[in-house]
Structures are given as C-alpha cells and as structure tokens.
PDB file of C-alpha atoms in Angstrom:
ATOM      1  CA  UNK A  12     104.898 137.858 180.287  1.00  0.00           C
ATOM      2  CA  UNK A  13     104.256 141.516 181.029  1.00  0.00           C
ATOM      3  CA  UNK A  14     101.057 143.440 181.483  1.00  0.00           C
ATOM      4  CA  UNK A  15     100.014 145.444 178.382  1.00  0.00           C
ATOM      5  CA  UNK A  16     101.404 148.963 178.371  1.00  0.00           C
ATOM      6  CA  UNK A  17     100.954 151.964 176.074  1.00  0.00           C
ATOM      7  CA  UNK A  18     103.622 152.275 173.391  1.00  0.00           C
ATOM      8  CA  UNK A  19     103.441 156.046 172.992  1.00  0.00           C
ATOM      9  CA  UNK A  20     107.216 156.323 172.505  1.00  0.00           C
ATOM     10  CA  UNK A  21     106.986 154.624 169.091  1.00  0.00           C
ATOM     11  CA  UNK A  22     107.900 156.755 166.100  1.00  0.00           C
ATOM     12  CA  UNK A  23     105.575 155.839 163.167  1.00  0.00           C
ATOM     13  CA  UNK A  24     107.977 157.560 160.795  1.00  0.00           C
ATOM     14  CA  UNK A  25     110.471 154.795 161.555  1.00  0.00           C
ATOM     15  CA  UNK A  26     108.149 151.958 160.532  1.00  0.00           C
ATOM     16  CA  UNK A  27     109.115 149.290 157.990  1.00  0.00           C
ATOM     17  CA  UNK A  28     106.661 146.949 156.271  1.00  0.00           C
ATOM     18  CA  UNK A  29     107.000 143.223 155.622  1.00  0.00           C
ATOM     19  CA  UNK A  30     104.361 141.075 153.929  1.00  0.00           C
ATOM     20  CA  UNK A  31     103.534 137.439 153.216  1.00  0.00           C
ATOM     21  CA  UNK A  32     103.645 136.342 149.581  1.00  0.00           C
ATOM     22  CA  UNK A  33      99.892 135.980 149.310  1.00  0.00           C
ATOM     23  CA  UNK A  34      97.947 138.153 146.860  1.00  0.00           C
ATOM     24  CA  UNK A  35      96.084 139.910 149.679  1.00  0.00           C
ATOM     25  CA  UNK A  36      99.214 140.699 151.679  1.00  0.00           C
ATOM     26  CA  UNK A  37     101.135 141.953 148.664  1.00  0.00           C
ATOM     27  CA  UNK A  38      98.204 144.156 147.643  1.00  0.00           C
ATOM     28  CA  UNK A  39      98.098 145.591 151.174  1.00  0.00           C
ATOM     29  CA  UNK A  40     101.844 146.206 151.106  1.00  0.00           C
ATOM     30  CA  UNK A  41     101.492 148.210 147.905  1.00  0.00           C
ATOM     31  CA  UNK A  42      98.586 150.213 149.332  1.00  0.00           C
ATOM     32  CA  UNK A  43     100.380 151.078 152.574  1.00  0.00           C
ATOM     33  CA  UNK A  44     103.612 151.898 150.768  1.00  0.00           C
ATOM     34  CA  UNK A  45     101.714 154.407 148.596  1.00  0.00           C
ATOM     35  CA  UNK A  46     100.020 156.029 151.604  1.00  0.00           C
ATOM     36  CA  UNK A  47     103.024 156.177 153.922  1.00  0.00           C
ATOM     37  CA  UNK A  48     106.788 156.384 153.676  1.00  0.00           C
ATOM     38  CA  UNK A  49     108.205 153.145 155.087  1.00  0.00           C
ATOM     39  CA  UNK A  50     111.901 153.135 155.993  1.00  0.00           C
ATOM     40  CA  UNK A  51     114.379 150.415 154.985  1.00  0.00           C
ATOM     41  CA  UNK A  52     114.462 147.444 157.339  1.00  0.00           C
ATOM     42  CA  UNK A  53     117.908 148.315 158.667  1.00  0.00           C
ATOM     43  CA  UNK A  54     116.618 151.760 159.775  1.00  0.00           C
ATOM     44  CA  UNK A  55     113.360 150.572 161.309  1.00  0.00           C
ATOM     45  CA  UNK A  56     112.287 151.060 164.916  1.00  0.00           C
ATOM     46  CA  UNK A  57     108.967 149.228 164.480  1.00  0.00           C
ATOM     47  CA  UNK A  58     107.806 146.537 162.047  1.00  0.00           C
ATOM     48  CA  UNK A  59     104.370 146.312 160.472  1.00  0.00           C
ATOM     49  CA  UNK A  60     103.774 142.691 159.437  1.00  0.00           C
ATOM     50  CA  UNK A  61     101.058 141.918 156.864  1.00  0.00           C
ATOM     51  CA  UNK A  62      99.807 138.346 156.697  1.00  0.00           C
ATOM     52  CA  UNK A  63      98.518 135.641 159.023  1.00  0.00           C
ATOM     53  CA  UNK A  64      99.640 134.233 162.368  1.00  0.00           C
ATOM     54  CA  UNK A  65     102.215 131.959 160.731  1.00  0.00           C
ATOM     55  CA  UNK A  66     103.837 134.858 158.898  1.00  0.00           C
ATOM     56  CA  UNK A  67     103.832 136.906 162.097  1.00  0.00           C
ATOM     57  CA  UNK A  68     105.719 134.149 163.918  1.00  0.00           C
ATOM     58  CA  UNK A  69     108.356 134.181 161.174  1.00  0.00           C
ATOM     59  CA  UNK A  70     108.602 137.977 161.425  1.00  0.00           C
ATOM     60  CA  UNK A  71     108.991 137.848 165.215  1.00  0.00           C
ATOM     61  CA  UNK A  72     111.829 135.324 164.876  1.00  0.00           C
ATOM     62  CA  UNK A  73     113.433 137.325 162.083  1.00  0.00           C
ATOM     63  CA  UNK A  74     113.573 140.585 164.048  1.00  0.00           C
ATOM     64  CA  UNK A  75     114.134 139.118 167.531  1.00  0.00           C
ATOM     65  CA  UNK A  76     117.901 139.841 167.535  1.00  0.00           C
ATOM     66  CA  UNK A  77     117.143 143.570 167.072  1.00  0.00           C
ATOM     67  CA  UNK A  78     114.361 143.568 169.707  1.00  0.00           C
ATOM     68  CA  UNK A  79     112.038 145.454 167.337  1.00  0.00           C
ATOM     69  CA  UNK A  80     108.346 145.702 168.282  1.00  0.00           C
ATOM     70  CA  UNK A  81     105.985 144.173 165.708  1.00  0.00           C
ATOM     71  CA  UNK A  82     102.466 145.343 164.805  1.00  0.00           C
ATOM     72  CA  UNK A  83     100.674 142.621 162.867  1.00  0.00           C
ATOM     73  CA  UNK A  84      97.734 143.292 160.534  1.00  0.00           C
ATOM     74  CA  UNK A  85      95.610 140.297 159.601  1.00  0.00           C
ATOM     75  CA  UNK A  86      95.517 139.232 155.985  1.00  0.00           C
ATOM     76  CA  UNK A  87      95.449 135.538 156.763  1.00  0.00           C
ATOM     77  CA  UNK A  88      92.832 133.135 158.127  1.00  0.00           C
ATOM     78  CA  UNK A  89      92.545 133.276 161.926  1.00  0.00           C
ATOM     79  CA  UNK A  90      94.744 136.207 162.896  1.00  0.00           C
ATOM     80  CA  UNK A  91      94.674 135.524 166.640  1.00  0.00           C
ATOM     81  CA  UNK A  92      97.917 137.427 167.157  1.00  0.00           C
ATOM     82  CA  UNK A  93      97.047 140.145 164.626  1.00  0.00           C
ATOM     83  CA  UNK A  94      95.172 143.421 164.429  1.00  0.00           C
ATOM     84  CA  UNK A  95      92.466 144.200 161.924  1.00  0.00           C
ATOM     85  CA  UNK A  96      93.796 145.422 158.604  1.00  0.00           C
ATOM     86  CA  UNK A  97      92.937 148.991 157.714  1.00  0.00           C
ATOM     87  CA  UNK A  98      94.925 151.338 155.530  1.00  0.00           C
ATOM     88  CA  UNK A  99      93.718 154.581 157.096  1.00  0.00           C
ATOM     89  CA  UNK A 100      95.243 156.029 160.240  1.00  0.00           C
ATOM     90  CA  UNK A 101      98.180 153.654 160.590  1.00  0.00           C
ATOM     91  CA  UNK A 102     100.313 156.361 162.229  1.00  0.00           C
ATOM     92  CA  UNK A 103      97.718 156.860 164.959  1.00  0.00           C
ATOM     93  CA  UNK A 104      97.333 153.082 165.396  1.00  0.00           C
ATOM     94  CA  UNK A 105     101.024 152.744 166.091  1.00  0.00           C
ATOM     95  CA  UNK A 106     101.068 155.704 168.508  1.00  0.00           C
ATOM     96  CA  UNK A 107      98.082 154.329 170.456  1.00  0.00           C
ATOM     97  CA  UNK A 108      99.095 150.665 170.347  1.00  0.00           C
ATOM     98  CA  UNK A 109      99.385 148.589 173.489  1.00  0.00           C
ATOM     99  CA  UNK A 110     102.686 146.727 173.905  1.00  0.00           C
ATOM    100  CA  UNK A 111     102.797 143.178 175.255  1.00  0.00           C
ATOM    101  CA  UNK A 112     106.163 141.606 176.098  1.00  0.00           C
ATOM    102  CA  UNK A 113     106.361 137.870 175.448  1.00  0.00           C
ATOM    103  CA  UNK A 114     109.007 135.491 176.745  1.00  0.00           C
ATOM    104  CA  UNK A 115     109.791 132.665 174.341  1.00  0.00           C
ATOM    105  CA  UNK A 116     110.996 129.173 175.162  1.00  0.00           C
ATOM    106  CA  UNK A 117     114.517 127.952 174.473  1.00  0.00           C
ATOM    107  CA  UNK A 118     114.761 124.414 173.166  1.00  0.00           C
ATOM    108  CA  UNK A 119     118.011 122.463 173.412  1.00  0.00           C
ATOM    109  CA  UNK A 120     117.713 119.290 171.360  1.00  0.00           C
ATOM    110  CA  UNK A 121     120.301 116.514 171.235  1.00  0.00           C
ATOM    111  CA  UNK A 122     119.966 114.109 168.318  1.00  0.00           C
ATOM    112  CA  UNK A 123     120.643 110.390 168.362  1.00  0.00           C
ATOM    113  CA  UNK A 124     123.926 111.139 166.569  1.00  0.00           C
ATOM    114  CA  UNK A 125     125.048 113.654 169.198  1.00  0.00           C
ATOM    115  CA  UNK A 126     124.308 116.928 167.369  1.00  0.00           C
ATOM    116  CA  UNK A 127     123.111 119.810 169.578  1.00  0.00           C
ATOM    117  CA  UNK A 128     120.515 122.237 168.184  1.00  0.00           C
ATOM    118  CA  UNK A 129     119.216 125.285 170.038  1.00  0.00           C
ATOM    119  CA  UNK A 130     116.119 127.182 168.890  1.00  0.00           C
ATOM    120  CA  UNK A 131     113.528 129.566 170.298  1.00  0.00           C
ATOM    121  CA  UNK A 132     109.758 129.064 170.335  1.00  0.00           C
ATOM    122  CA  UNK A 133     107.137 131.763 170.835  1.00  0.00           C
ATOM    123  CA  UNK A 134     104.166 129.372 170.827  1.00  0.00           C
ATOM    124  CA  UNK A 135     105.389 125.925 171.845  1.00  0.00           C
ATOM    125  CA  UNK A 136     108.048 123.249 171.755  1.00  0.00           C
ATOM    126  CA  UNK A 137     106.564 119.956 170.656  1.00  0.00           C
ATOM    127  CA  UNK A 138     107.869 116.402 170.432  1.00  0.00           C
ATOM    128  CA  UNK A 139     106.186 114.190 167.828  1.00  0.00           C
ATOM    129  CA  UNK A 140     106.552 110.545 166.795  1.00  0.00           C
ATOM    130  CA  UNK A 141     108.092 110.049 163.366  1.00  0.00           C
ATOM    131  CA  UNK A 142     106.789 106.542 162.629  1.00  0.00           C
ATOM    132  CA  UNK A 143     103.727 104.355 163.105  1.00  0.00           C
ATOM    133  CA  UNK A 144     104.912 103.409 166.592  1.00  0.00           C
ATOM    134  CA  UNK A 145     104.066 105.503 169.648  1.00  0.00           C
ATOM    135  CA  UNK A 146     106.814 107.600 171.192  1.00  0.00           C
ATOM    136  CA  UNK A 147     108.154 106.523 174.590  1.00  0.00           C
ATOM    137  CA  UNK A 148     109.247 109.485 176.729  1.00  0.00           C
ATOM    138  CA  UNK A 149     110.672 109.988 180.197  1.00  0.00           C
ATOM    139  CA  UNK A 150     109.793 113.442 181.572  1.00  0.00           C
ATOM    140  CA  UNK A 151     111.782 115.292 184.213  1.00  0.00           C
ATOM    141  CA  UNK A 152     110.951 118.649 185.801  1.00  0.00           C
ATOM    142  CA  UNK A 153     113.851 120.440 187.446  1.00  0.00           C
ATOM    143  CA  UNK A 154     115.804 117.191 187.478  1.00  0.00           C
ATOM    144  CA  UNK A 155     113.080 115.095 189.102  1.00  0.00           C
ATOM    145  CA  UNK A 156     111.498 112.260 187.116  1.00  0.00           C
ATOM    146  CA  UNK A 157     107.758 112.925 186.974  1.00  0.00           C
ATOM    147  CA  UNK A 158     106.620 110.459 184.313  1.00  0.00           C
ATOM    148  CA  UNK A 159     108.357 107.266 183.202  1.00  0.00           C
ATOM    149  CA  UNK A 160     107.338 106.326 180.653  1.00  0.00           C
ATOM    150  CA  UNK A 161     104.764 108.302 178.681  1.00  0.00           C
ATOM    151  CA  UNK A 162     103.565 106.375 175.609  1.00  0.00           C
ATOM    152  CA  UNK A 163     102.029 108.891 173.244  1.00  0.00           C
ATOM    153  CA  UNK A 164     101.985 110.505 169.822  1.00  0.00           C
ATOM    154  CA  UNK A 165     103.973 113.327 171.422  1.00  0.00           C
ATOM    155  CA  UNK A 166     104.038 116.056 174.047  1.00  0.00           C
ATOM    156  CA  UNK A 167     104.443 119.815 174.073  1.00  0.00           C
ATOM    157  CA  UNK A 168     105.321 122.747 176.303  1.00  0.00           C
ATOM    158  CA  UNK A 169     103.309 125.881 175.529  1.00  0.00           C
ATOM    159  CA  UNK A 170     103.638 129.512 176.555  1.00  0.00           C
ATOM    160  CA  UNK A 171     100.519 131.527 177.499  1.00  0.00           C
ATOM    161  CA  UNK A 172     100.705 133.202 174.064  1.00  0.00           C
ATOM    162  CA  UNK A 173     100.783 129.793 172.405  1.00  0.00           C
ATOM    163  CA  UNK A 174      98.285 128.081 174.686  1.00  0.00           C
ATOM    164  CA  UNK A 175      95.386 128.769 172.302  1.00  0.00           C
ATOM    165  CA  UNK A 176      97.208 127.182 169.346  1.00  0.00           C
ATOM    166  CA  UNK A 177      98.427 123.562 169.097  1.00  0.00           C
ATOM    167  CA  UNK A 178      98.166 123.208 172.875  1.00  0.00           C
ATOM    168  CA  UNK A 179      94.421 123.897 172.837  1.00  0.00           C
ATOM    169  CA  UNK A 180      93.919 121.481 169.932  1.00  0.00           C
ATOM    170  CA  UNK A 181      95.647 118.805 172.069  1.00  0.00           C
ATOM    171  CA  UNK A 182      93.134 119.548 174.879  1.00  0.00           C
ATOM    172  CA  UNK A 183      95.596 121.587 176.901  1.00  0.00           C
ATOM    173  CA  UNK A 184      94.526 124.561 179.054  1.00  0.00           C
ATOM    174  CA  UNK A 185      94.286 128.166 177.934  1.00  0.00           C
ATOM    175  CA  UNK A 186      96.719 130.205 180.036  1.00  0.00           C
ATOM    176  CA  UNK A 187      96.187 133.871 180.991  1.00  0.00           C
ATOM    177  CA  UNK A 188      99.147 136.000 179.952  1.00  0.00           C
ATOM    178  CA  UNK A 189     100.130 136.854 183.532  1.00  0.00           C
ATOM    179  CA  UNK A 190      99.540 133.359 184.972  1.00  0.00           C
ATOM    180  CA  UNK A 191     103.262 132.718 185.452  1.00  0.00           C
ATOM    181  CA  UNK A 192     102.994 129.109 184.251  1.00  0.00           C
ATOM    182  CA  UNK A 193     103.684 126.897 181.259  1.00  0.00           C
ATOM    183  CA  UNK A 194     101.450 124.128 179.958  1.00  0.00           C
ATOM    184  CA  UNK A 195     102.909 120.622 179.630  1.00  0.00           C
ATOM    185  CA  UNK A 196     100.420 118.740 177.445  1.00  0.00           C
ATOM    186  CA  UNK A 197     100.469 115.207 176.011  1.00  0.00           C
ATOM    187  CA  UNK A 198      99.412 114.501 172.423  1.00  0.00           C
ATOM    188  CA  UNK A 199      97.190 111.406 172.218  1.00  0.00           C
ATOM    189  CA  UNK A 200      98.524 109.729 175.409  1.00  0.00           C
ATOM    190  CA  UNK A 201      98.276 105.924 175.467  1.00  0.00           C
ATOM    191  CA  UNK A 202      99.927 105.127 178.800  1.00  0.00           C
ATOM    192  CA  UNK A 203      99.114 106.526 181.294  1.00  0.00           C
ATOM    193  CA  UNK A 204      95.849 106.913 179.370  1.00  0.00           C
ATOM    194  CA  UNK A 205      94.192 109.400 181.692  1.00  0.00           C
ATOM    195  CA  UNK A 206      97.117 111.777 182.169  1.00  0.00           C
ATOM    196  CA  UNK A 207      96.115 115.131 180.749  1.00  0.00           C
ATOM    197  CA  UNK A 208      99.209 117.184 181.427  1.00  0.00           C
ATOM    198  CA  UNK A 209     100.477 119.631 184.047  1.00  0.00           C
ATOM    199  CA  UNK A 210     100.854 123.320 184.787  1.00  0.00           C
ATOM    200  CA  UNK A 211     104.443 124.182 185.626  1.00  0.00           C
ATOM    201  CA  UNK A 212     106.153 127.302 187.012  1.00  0.00           C
ATOM    202  CA  UNK A 213     107.486 129.483 184.209  1.00  0.00           C
ATOM    203  CA  UNK A 214     111.041 129.050 185.549  1.00  0.00           C
ATOM    204  CA  UNK A 215     110.847 125.239 185.385  1.00  0.00           C
ATOM    205  CA  UNK A 216     113.315 123.211 183.320  1.00  0.00           C
ATOM    206  CA  UNK A 217     111.486 120.441 181.464  1.00  0.00           C
ATOM    207  CA  UNK A 218     113.531 117.573 180.073  1.00  0.00           C
ATOM    208  CA  UNK A 219     112.265 114.915 177.678  1.00  0.00           C
ATOM    209  CA  UNK A 220     114.272 111.734 177.186  1.00  0.00           C
ATOM    210  CA  UNK A 221     113.386 109.557 174.205  1.00  0.00           C
ATOM    211  CA  UNK A 222     113.665 106.031 175.553  1.00  0.00           C
ATOM    212  CA  UNK A 223     113.908 104.165 172.238  1.00  0.00           C
ATOM    213  CA  UNK A 224     115.236 106.730 169.771  1.00  0.00           C
ATOM    214  CA  UNK A 225     116.064 104.229 167.016  1.00  0.00           C
ATOM    215  CA  UNK A 226     113.030 101.979 167.316  1.00  0.00           C
ATOM    216  CA  UNK A 227     110.592 104.810 168.077  1.00  0.00           C
ATOM    217  CA  UNK A 228     112.075 107.957 166.473  1.00  0.00           C
ATOM    218  CA  UNK A 229     110.871 111.371 167.610  1.00  0.00           C
ATOM    219  CA  UNK A 230     111.256 114.857 166.179  1.00  0.00           C
ATOM    220  CA  UNK A 231     111.302 118.099 168.178  1.00  0.00           C
ATOM    221  CA  UNK A 232     109.835 121.346 166.862  1.00  0.00           C
ATOM    222  CA  UNK A 233     110.322 124.873 168.217  1.00  0.00           C
ATOM    223  CA  UNK A 234     107.514 126.768 166.436  1.00  0.00           C
ATOM    224  CA  UNK A 235     108.589 125.905 162.873  1.00  0.00           C
ATOM    225  CA  UNK A 236     112.192 124.792 163.479  1.00  0.00           C
ATOM    226  CA  UNK A 237     112.216 120.958 163.356  1.00  0.00           C
ATOM    227  CA  UNK A 238     115.001 118.670 164.588  1.00  0.00           C
ATOM    228  CA  UNK A 239     114.663 115.025 163.544  1.00  0.00           C
ATOM    229  CA  UNK A 240     115.673 111.914 165.487  1.00  0.00           C
ATOM    230  CA  UNK A 241     116.152 113.504 168.889  1.00  0.00           C
ATOM    231  CA  UNK A 242     117.389 111.692 171.978  1.00  0.00           C
ATOM    232  CA  UNK A 243     116.995 114.382 174.642  1.00  0.00           C
ATOM    233  CA  UNK A 244     115.245 117.757 174.645  1.00  0.00           C
ATOM    234  CA  UNK A 245     115.262 120.415 177.377  1.00  0.00           C
ATOM    235  CA  UNK A 246     112.899 123.370 177.435  1.00  0.00           C
ATOM    236  CA  UNK A 247     113.166 126.543 179.526  1.00  0.00           C
ATOM    237  CA  UNK A 248     112.008 130.124 179.277  1.00  0.00           C
ATOM    238  CA  UNK A 249     114.442 132.372 177.414  1.00  0.00           C
ATOM    239  CA  UNK A 250     114.250 135.387 179.723  1.00  0.00           C
ATOM    240  CA  UNK A 251     117.136 137.027 177.877  1.00  0.00           C
ATOM    241  CA  UNK A 252     115.185 137.191 174.597  1.00  0.00           C
ATOM    242  CA  UNK A 253     111.992 139.230 175.162  1.00  0.00           C
ATOM    243  CA  UNK A 254     109.636 139.901 172.260  1.00  0.00           C
ATOM    244  CA  UNK A 255     107.314 142.914 171.946  1.00  0.00           C
ATOM    245  CA  UNK A 256     103.972 142.608 170.143  1.00  0.00           C
ATOM    246  CA  UNK A 257     101.775 145.636 169.502  1.00  0.00           C
ATOM    247  CA  UNK A 258      97.965 145.601 169.611  1.00  0.00           C
ATOM    248  CA  UNK A 259      95.054 147.964 169.178  1.00  0.00           C
ATOM    249  CA  UNK A 260      93.989 148.971 172.716  1.00  0.00           C
ATOM    250  CA  UNK A 261      90.549 147.375 172.463  1.00  0.00           C
ATOM    251  CA  UNK A 262      91.899 144.057 171.144  1.00  0.00           C
ATOM    252  CA  UNK A 263      95.109 143.380 173.071  1.00  0.00           C
ATOM    253  CA  UNK A 264      96.319 139.798 173.541  1.00  0.00           C
ATOM    254  CA  UNK A 265      95.403 139.474 177.233  1.00  0.00           C
ATOM    255  CA  UNK A 266      91.748 140.262 176.404  1.00  0.00           C
ATOM    256  CA  UNK A 267      91.731 137.860 173.436  1.00  0.00           C
ATOM    257  CA  UNK A 268      92.989 134.965 175.524  1.00  0.00           C
ATOM    258  CA  UNK A 269      90.436 135.698 178.257  1.00  0.00           C
ATOM    259  CA  UNK A 270      87.647 135.870 175.657  1.00  0.00           C
ATOM    260  CA  UNK A 271      88.785 132.612 174.072  1.00  0.00           C
ATOM    261  CA  UNK A 272      87.919 130.728 177.278  1.00  0.00           C
ATOM    262  CA  UNK A 273      84.229 131.594 176.887  1.00  0.00           C
ATOM    263  CA  UNK A 274      83.776 130.543 173.287  1.00  0.00           C
ATOM    264  CA  UNK A 275      81.413 127.617 172.728  1.00  0.00           C
TER     265      UNK A 275
END
C-alpha cells in the first residue's frame, strides 16, 4: 500500500463513466454525460464509477489489466471506498484527487477434483463451509504449520483496504493502510475456541488445507469470485497488479480507515 499522493497529472478530458444499474446511478450517469464529454472506455485514462462499494469492486477488477485509476462516486448504501456524489466541478475534483495505490491478493485455489483457479481480491480471500458441518482447516504460513486443525465456519485473509469490510464483521482488526501487514481472521472458530486470528507480514504466503474436503466441503472466495469444493488455497500479495483509487483530498482512504477505529 502506498501513501496518498496528488494525482495532478490526470487529464479530466480523458475520463469515461461507468454506472451500476440502479435508478440513482443511471440518473447520475445521464446527468454527468450531459454536463461533460466522456470518452469511450477504450480511450479512457481515468474511470469515474457511479454506484456503491460492490459496483466499485467490480469496476476495479474490470479495469485492472489496463491499470486505469478509478474515482468512485457514491450512489449506493455505505460508500466506504467512494467519494460524495456531486455533478458540479467534476473536472476540478479529478485534478485535485489524491491517489492511493492498493495491492490486491492473489488466490490460487485447487479443487477436490484437481482444477486450479487463480483470482485476485482487493478486499479479502475467504474460505467458507458449504454444509451444516464445520470446516476443518490446516493453516501454514511460509510453509510452517501454525494451526492444525482449525474447526470453524471459515477463515479469511484481508488487506488493509478490506479490513473494515467482512474482516471487521468477523471481529478482525482494522489495519492502517501503511501497516505492512495482512489480517488472518477466523469466522466463528470452534476449536481452538479462543483463537482470534493473526497479523502477518504483507509478503507472507498463507496456505489453507481443507482436511476433509468431501465430508466437510469448503468454498473459497476472492472478493466475488467463488470456487466451490476446494482442497487447498494459497494466498499472497499480488505485487505485480497494483490498483489506483482516487479520493477527494479531505476524505482519502487512509483517513477513513483511521476514523473508523474511533466509531462507537
């Protein structure tokens, strides 16, 4: 994760708009398109995403291969990763925006049938039980067995950007953007009952082995990409796939995460 920096090199005249299918987002898309002159997606140098956090995640994944910076405007519910929607002064907002570089996680999942699936996650990689029976997991960090077994509903590895999402709901820690760590958090642990997770170096390789994949099936999810019936899952930072998010200077992501730790 990088410190926020000014994105003054952005050219607002090379902005393209994408919007969720909600009424509010589509109305905003029409309003902005009337006020400005968006370019086609294949000519864009910056993306303005209109919707909620879920739509923004989809947009970040969609444009990741082109390394395009994304400026999100909230027309959803929470909007933690978004900026406030306003139609006026969008050009100035883009010129004055603060850029934050995020490093996603790379999930390599092997299914019980031997299929290999690789996917990226901006928020977290999570393993979740598929049936009424608890999952049974062996956890290795950099090749060393650290927990054997963990009986639980699941477990997840979260980035700092994703630490306030599912990770926080599972009672994991909120991570400052420049902390240099990942959160390994159990979901409803049964044995060991009092284990509450670990903070790991960002370069760590975390491996989950599903001990009874047929009796206690488990799925793995990288953000919204689900792989069913996994046998082994490894998670590492994808340093070769950086993502750039743009924020209003007074509401950049580092400040939001810090503020989140003081909410009652």
